[in-house]
C-alpha positions in Angstrom: -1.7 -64.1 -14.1 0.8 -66.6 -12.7 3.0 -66.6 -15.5 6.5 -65.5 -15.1 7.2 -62.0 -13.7 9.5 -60.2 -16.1 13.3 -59.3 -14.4 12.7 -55.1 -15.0 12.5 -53.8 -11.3 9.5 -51.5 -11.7 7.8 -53.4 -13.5 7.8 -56.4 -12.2 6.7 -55.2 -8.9 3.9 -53.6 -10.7 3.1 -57.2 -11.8 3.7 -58.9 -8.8 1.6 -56.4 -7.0 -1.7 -57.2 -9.4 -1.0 -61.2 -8.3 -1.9 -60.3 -5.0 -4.4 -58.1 -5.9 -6.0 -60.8 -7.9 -6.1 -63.1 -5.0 -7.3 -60.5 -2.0 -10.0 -58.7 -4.4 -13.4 -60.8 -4.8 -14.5 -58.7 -7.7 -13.2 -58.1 -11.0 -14.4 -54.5 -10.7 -12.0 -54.4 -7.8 -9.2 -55.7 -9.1 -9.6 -52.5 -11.8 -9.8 -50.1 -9.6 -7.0 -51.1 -7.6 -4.9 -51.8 -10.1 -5.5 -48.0 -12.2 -4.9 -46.9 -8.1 -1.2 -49.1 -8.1 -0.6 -47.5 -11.9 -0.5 -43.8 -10.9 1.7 -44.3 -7.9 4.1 -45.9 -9.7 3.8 -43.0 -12.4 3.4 -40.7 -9.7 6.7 -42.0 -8.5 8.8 -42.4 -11.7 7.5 -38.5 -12.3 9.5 -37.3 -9.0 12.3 -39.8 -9.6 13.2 -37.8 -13.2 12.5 -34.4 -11.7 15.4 -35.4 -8.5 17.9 -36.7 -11.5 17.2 -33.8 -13.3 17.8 -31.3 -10.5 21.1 -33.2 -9.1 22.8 -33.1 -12.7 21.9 -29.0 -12.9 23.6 -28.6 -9.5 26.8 -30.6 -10.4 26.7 -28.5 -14.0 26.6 -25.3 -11.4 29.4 -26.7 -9.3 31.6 -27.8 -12.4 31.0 -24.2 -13.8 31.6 -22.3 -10.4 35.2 -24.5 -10.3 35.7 -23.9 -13.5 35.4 -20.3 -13.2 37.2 -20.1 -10.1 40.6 -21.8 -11.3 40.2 -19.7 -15.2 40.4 -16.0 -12.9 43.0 -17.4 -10.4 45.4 -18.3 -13.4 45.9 -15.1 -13.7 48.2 -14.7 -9.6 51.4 -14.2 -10.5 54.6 -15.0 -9.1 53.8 -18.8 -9.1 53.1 -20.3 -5.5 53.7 -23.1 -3.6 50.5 -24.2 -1.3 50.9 -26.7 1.9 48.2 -27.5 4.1 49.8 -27.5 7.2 48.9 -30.0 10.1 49.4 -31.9 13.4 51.6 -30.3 16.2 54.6 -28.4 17.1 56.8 -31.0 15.6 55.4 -31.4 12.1 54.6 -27.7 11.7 58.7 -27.6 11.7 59.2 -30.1 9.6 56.9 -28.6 7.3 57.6 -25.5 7.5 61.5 -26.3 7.0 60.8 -27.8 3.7 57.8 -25.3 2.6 60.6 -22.6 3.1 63.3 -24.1 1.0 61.3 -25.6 -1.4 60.5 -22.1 -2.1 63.8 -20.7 -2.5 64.9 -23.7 -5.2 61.8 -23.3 -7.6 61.2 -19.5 -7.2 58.1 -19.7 -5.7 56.0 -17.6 -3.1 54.9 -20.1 0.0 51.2 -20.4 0.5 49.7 -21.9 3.9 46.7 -23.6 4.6 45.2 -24.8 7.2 46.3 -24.6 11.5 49.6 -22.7 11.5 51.0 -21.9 15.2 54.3 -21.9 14.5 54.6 -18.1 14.7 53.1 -17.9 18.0 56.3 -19.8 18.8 58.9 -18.8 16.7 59.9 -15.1 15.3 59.6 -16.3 11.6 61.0 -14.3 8.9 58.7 -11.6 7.4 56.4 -11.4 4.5 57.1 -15.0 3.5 54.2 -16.5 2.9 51.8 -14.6 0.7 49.1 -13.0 2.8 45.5 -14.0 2.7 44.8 -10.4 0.7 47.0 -11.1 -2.2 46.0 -15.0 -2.4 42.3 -16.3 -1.8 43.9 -19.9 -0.7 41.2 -21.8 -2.7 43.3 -20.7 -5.4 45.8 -24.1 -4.4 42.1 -26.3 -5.3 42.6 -25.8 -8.8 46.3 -25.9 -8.9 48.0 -30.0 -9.1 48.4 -31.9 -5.8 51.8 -33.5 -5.0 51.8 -35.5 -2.1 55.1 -37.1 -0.2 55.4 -40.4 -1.1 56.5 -41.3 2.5 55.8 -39.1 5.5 59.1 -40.4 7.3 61.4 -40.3 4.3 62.5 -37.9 1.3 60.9 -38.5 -2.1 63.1 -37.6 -4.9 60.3 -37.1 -7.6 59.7 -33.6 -5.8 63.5 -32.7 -7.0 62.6 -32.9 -10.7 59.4 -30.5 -10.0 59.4 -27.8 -12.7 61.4 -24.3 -11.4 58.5 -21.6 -11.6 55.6 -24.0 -11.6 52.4 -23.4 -9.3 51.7 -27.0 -7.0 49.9 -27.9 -4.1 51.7 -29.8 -1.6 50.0 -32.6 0.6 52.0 -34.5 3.4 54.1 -34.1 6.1 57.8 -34.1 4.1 59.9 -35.7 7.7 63.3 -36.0 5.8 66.2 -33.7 6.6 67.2 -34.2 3.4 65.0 -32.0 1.7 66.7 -28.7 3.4 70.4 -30.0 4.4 72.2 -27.3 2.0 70.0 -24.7 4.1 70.8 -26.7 7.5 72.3 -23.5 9.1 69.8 -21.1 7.8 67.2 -23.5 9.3 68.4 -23.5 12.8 68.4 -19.6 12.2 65.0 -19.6 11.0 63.6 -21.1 14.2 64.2 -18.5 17.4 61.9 -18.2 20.0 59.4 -15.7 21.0 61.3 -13.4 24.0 58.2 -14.3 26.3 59.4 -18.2 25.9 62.8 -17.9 25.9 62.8 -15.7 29.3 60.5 -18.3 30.8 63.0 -21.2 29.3 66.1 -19.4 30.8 64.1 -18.6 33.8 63.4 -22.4 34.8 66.7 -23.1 33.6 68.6 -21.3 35.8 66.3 -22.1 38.8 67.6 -25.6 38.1 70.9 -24.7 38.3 70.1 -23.1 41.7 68.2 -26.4 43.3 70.8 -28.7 42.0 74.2 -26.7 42.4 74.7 -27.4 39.1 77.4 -25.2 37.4 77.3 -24.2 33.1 81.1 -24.1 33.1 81.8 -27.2 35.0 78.9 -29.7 34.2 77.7 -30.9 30.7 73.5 -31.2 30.6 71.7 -33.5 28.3 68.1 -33.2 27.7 66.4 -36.3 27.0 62.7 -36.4 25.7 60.9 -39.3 27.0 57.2 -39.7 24.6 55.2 -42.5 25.9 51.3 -41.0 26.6 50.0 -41.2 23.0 52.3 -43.8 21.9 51.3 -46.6 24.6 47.5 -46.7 23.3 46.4 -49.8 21.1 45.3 -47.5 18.0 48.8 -46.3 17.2 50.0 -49.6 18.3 48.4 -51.3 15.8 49.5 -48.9 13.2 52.8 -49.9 13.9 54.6 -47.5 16.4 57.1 -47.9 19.0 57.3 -47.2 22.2 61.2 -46.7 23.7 62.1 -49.4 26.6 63.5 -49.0 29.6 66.6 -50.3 28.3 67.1 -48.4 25.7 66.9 -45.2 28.0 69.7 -46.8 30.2 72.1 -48.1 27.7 71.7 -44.3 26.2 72.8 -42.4 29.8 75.1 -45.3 29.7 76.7 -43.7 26.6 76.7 -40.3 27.2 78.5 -40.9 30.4 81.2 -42.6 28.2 81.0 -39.9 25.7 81.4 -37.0 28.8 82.3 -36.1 32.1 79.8 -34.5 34.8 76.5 -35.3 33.1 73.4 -33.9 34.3 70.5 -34.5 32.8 67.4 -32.8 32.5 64.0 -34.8 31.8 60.8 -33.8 29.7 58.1 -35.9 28.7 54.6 -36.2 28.7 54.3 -38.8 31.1 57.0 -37.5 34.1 55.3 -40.2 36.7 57.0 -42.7 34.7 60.1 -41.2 34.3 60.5 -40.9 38.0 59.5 -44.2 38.8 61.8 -45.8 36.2 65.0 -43.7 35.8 67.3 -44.5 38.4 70.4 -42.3 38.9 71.6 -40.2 41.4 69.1 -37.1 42.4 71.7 -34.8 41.9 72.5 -35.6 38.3 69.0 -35.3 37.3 66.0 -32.9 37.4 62.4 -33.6 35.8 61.1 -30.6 33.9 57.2 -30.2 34.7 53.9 -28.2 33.9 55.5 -26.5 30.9 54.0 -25.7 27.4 55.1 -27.8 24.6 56.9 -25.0 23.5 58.7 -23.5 26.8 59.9 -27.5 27.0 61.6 -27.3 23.5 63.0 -24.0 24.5 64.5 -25.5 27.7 65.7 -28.8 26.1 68.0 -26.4 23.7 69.5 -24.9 26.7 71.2 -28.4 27.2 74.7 -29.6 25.5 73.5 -32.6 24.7 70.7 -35.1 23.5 68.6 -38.0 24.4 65.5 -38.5 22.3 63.0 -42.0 22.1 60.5 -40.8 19.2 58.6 -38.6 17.9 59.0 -35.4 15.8 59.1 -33.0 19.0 62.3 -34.6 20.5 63.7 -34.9 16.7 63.4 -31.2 16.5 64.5 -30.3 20.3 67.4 -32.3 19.4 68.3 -30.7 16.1 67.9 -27.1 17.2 70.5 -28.0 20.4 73.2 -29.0 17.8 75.5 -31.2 20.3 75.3 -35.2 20.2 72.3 -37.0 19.4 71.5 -40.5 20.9 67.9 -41.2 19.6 65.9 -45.1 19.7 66.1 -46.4 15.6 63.7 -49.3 16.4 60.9 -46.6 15.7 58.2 -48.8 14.1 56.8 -52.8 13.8 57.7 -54.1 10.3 55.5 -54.5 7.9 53.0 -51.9 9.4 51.2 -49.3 8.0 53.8 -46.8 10.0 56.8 -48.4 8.7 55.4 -48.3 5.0 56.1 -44.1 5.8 59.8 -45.1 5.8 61.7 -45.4 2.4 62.6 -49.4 2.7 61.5 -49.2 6.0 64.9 -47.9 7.2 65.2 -44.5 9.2 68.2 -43.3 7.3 66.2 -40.9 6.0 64.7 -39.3 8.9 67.8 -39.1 11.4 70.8 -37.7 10.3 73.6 -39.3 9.8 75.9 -38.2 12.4 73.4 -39.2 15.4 73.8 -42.2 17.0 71.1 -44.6 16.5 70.4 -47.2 19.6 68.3 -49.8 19.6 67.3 -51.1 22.8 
C-alpha cells in the first residue's frame, strides 16, 4: 500500500485516501467498509459530474440553434442596413452620427442604431432615417459582420473599400472628419437645435450682451471651451491624455487678438472656478458661461465668431458647427500611450481639420 500513487487525478486520490485509511483503521474489516463507503462517493460524484457536462453541451446546442435560427429569418430584411452601437456623450454621438449618416448615403444602406441615442433630444434630425425598431428587431446587427474603427481618433481607409449594398455592423467611435468632408455642409445642416435650446442659447446670449455692453456689430466674440474636470484624474492620465496648460490658453487669446480687433470672449467649461482664477484679462472683454446643460452651452458657443478649444470632442464639435477660426491645443495625448495608439501615427492630422490652427503650449 505504499507503492507509488498513479498521476490520474481521481484515482489517485482514491488511492491516496485508502493509505490513510490503512493507517487510522485498526481492523481490516474497517478498512473494507470504509474503503466500499470512499468508492460510491467517488462514483456518486463522477455520476453528477457527466450529468452537468451533459446538460451544459444541450444548452449551448439550444443557444447555437436559437442564433442560428435567428440570423437564417433575419436574412430575409431587405434594403441592406448599416448598424452602430452608439455611445458616450454629446460629443461622440456627433461624431457618430455624422459618419453613420454618410456612410449610409455612399453604400445604399438604411442606418440602424443601437444603444443610448440623445442626440435628438438635442438636435431636429432629419426624418425617418434610421429604420424604426418595428421594421428592424436590432438583434438582427448580432448576426450580421462587425467592423470596428481601427483608431477612434483617426480615419481608417479599409471602411472605404466596404462592399456598396452590403449589411455590416459598425463598432467604434469613427472621430475623423474625413469620413464625411464631401458632405461637410450638409453636416453642419444636419445638426440644428431644438427651439426650446436655441431660445434659451439666444436668451443668455443677449443677456451678455446687456451686462457687458457688448455690441454684435462692433465686437468680435470667441468662445473658448476650457475641459479640465475629467481629464485631471489619474485614470485618464495614465491612459495617456492631456490636459491644456495655462499657457497654451494665453498664447491662444494672444493670437486671436492678433488675428482681430475688439475680442470678447465668452468662457465654458466644466470647471469655471478655474477659469476665473486663472484667466486674466480685462472683466469687460470676458464673461464666464455657468449652470447650463451640455447642450444649451454648445448652443451658446455657436453664437460666437470665433473659437478657442483645449480637448475633447464637445469643444471639437462647438467649434465646427460655429464655422469661423479655430485655435485648438494639438499636444492632445502622452506618446506611446494607449490614447495615442487611437491616432493614425500618433499625429492629429486626422482629427482636426486642416485649416485650424493647431497650438501647442
Amino acid at each position: 500500500m505504499s507503492g507509488n500513487i498513479p498521476s490520474s487525478p481521481v484515482y489517485g486520490v482514491f488511492v491516496s485516501q485508502l493509505i490513510r485509511y490503512v493507517r487510522a483503521c485498526s481492523k481490516y474489516k474497517d478498512f473494507i467498509v470504509n474503503a466500499k463507503l470512499l468508492a460510491k462517493i467517488i462514483f456518486i460524484i463522477l455520476v453528477v459530474t457527466f450529468i452537468l457536462v451533459i446538460l451544459r453541451d444541450l444548452r449551448n446546442v439550444e443557444i447555437e440553434e436559437s442564433a442560428s435560427k435567428l440570423c437564417t429569418n433575419s436574412a430575409v430584411y431587405n434594403p441592406p442596413v448599416a448598424c452602430l452601437k452608439y455611445q458616450g456623450r454629446l460629443g461622440n454621438l456627433l461624431f457618430m452620427y455624422a459618419f453613420h449618416y454618410v456612410y449610409s448615403i455612399q453604400k445604399d444602406v438604411e442606418m440602424v442604431k443601437i444603444g443610448q441615442f440623445d442626440l435628438d433630444s438635442v438636435f431636429i434630425l432629419e426624418q425617418g432615417k434610421f429604420v424604426t425598431d418595428s421594421q428592424y428587431d436590432t438583434t438582427f446587427c448580432d448576426c450580421l459582420p462587425i467592423i470596428e474603427d481601427r483608431y477612434d481618433c483617426g480615419f481608417d481607409i479599409n471602411i472605404a473599400s466596404i462592399t456598396k449594398g452590403r449589411s455590416v455592423s459598425f463598432l467604434g467611435f469613427f472621430q475623423s472628419w474625413r469620413y464625411w468632408i464631401d458632405y461637410e455642409h450638409k453636416i453642419r445642416g444636419l445638426f440644428t437645435f431644438r427651439s426650446e435650446i436655441r431660445k434659451s442659447a439666444r436668451r443668455q446670449f443677449k443677456g451678455m450682451l446687456g451686462r457687458r455692453g457688448w455690441s454684435v456689430e462692433s465686437d468680435i466674440f470667441v468662445g473658448m471651451h476650457i475641459r479640465r474636470g475629467d481629464y485631471a484624474n489619474k485614470f485618464l492620465i495614465d491612459f495617456g491624455q492631456k490636459t491644456a496648460p495655462l499657457s497654451y490658453i494665453k498664447n491662444a487669446m494672444t493670437l486671436m487678438n492678433k488675428l482681430f480687433k475688439n475680442v470678447r470672449y465668452v468662457v465654458l467649461s466644466d470647471d469655471i472656478g478655474w477659469c476665473k482664477h486663472n484667466i486674466k484679462t480685462r472683466k469687460r472683454d470676458i464673461f464666464y458661461v455657468e449652470d447650463n446643460t451640455a447642450a444649451v452651452d454648445m448652443a451658446m458657443m455657436t453664437l460666437t465668431n470665433h473659437s478657442i478649444i483645449t480637448a475633447g470632442t464637445f469643444g471639437w464639435w462647438a467649434a465646427f458647427l460655429t464655422n469661423g477660426t479655430t485655435i485648438f491645443y494639438k499636444d492632445l495625448f502622452t506618446r506611446n500611450t494607449r490614447y495615442a495608439e487611437q491616432f493614425p501615427n500618433q499625429e492629429t492630422r486626422d482629427f482636426f481639420p486642416p485649416l485650424w490652427i493647431g497650438l501647442d503650449r
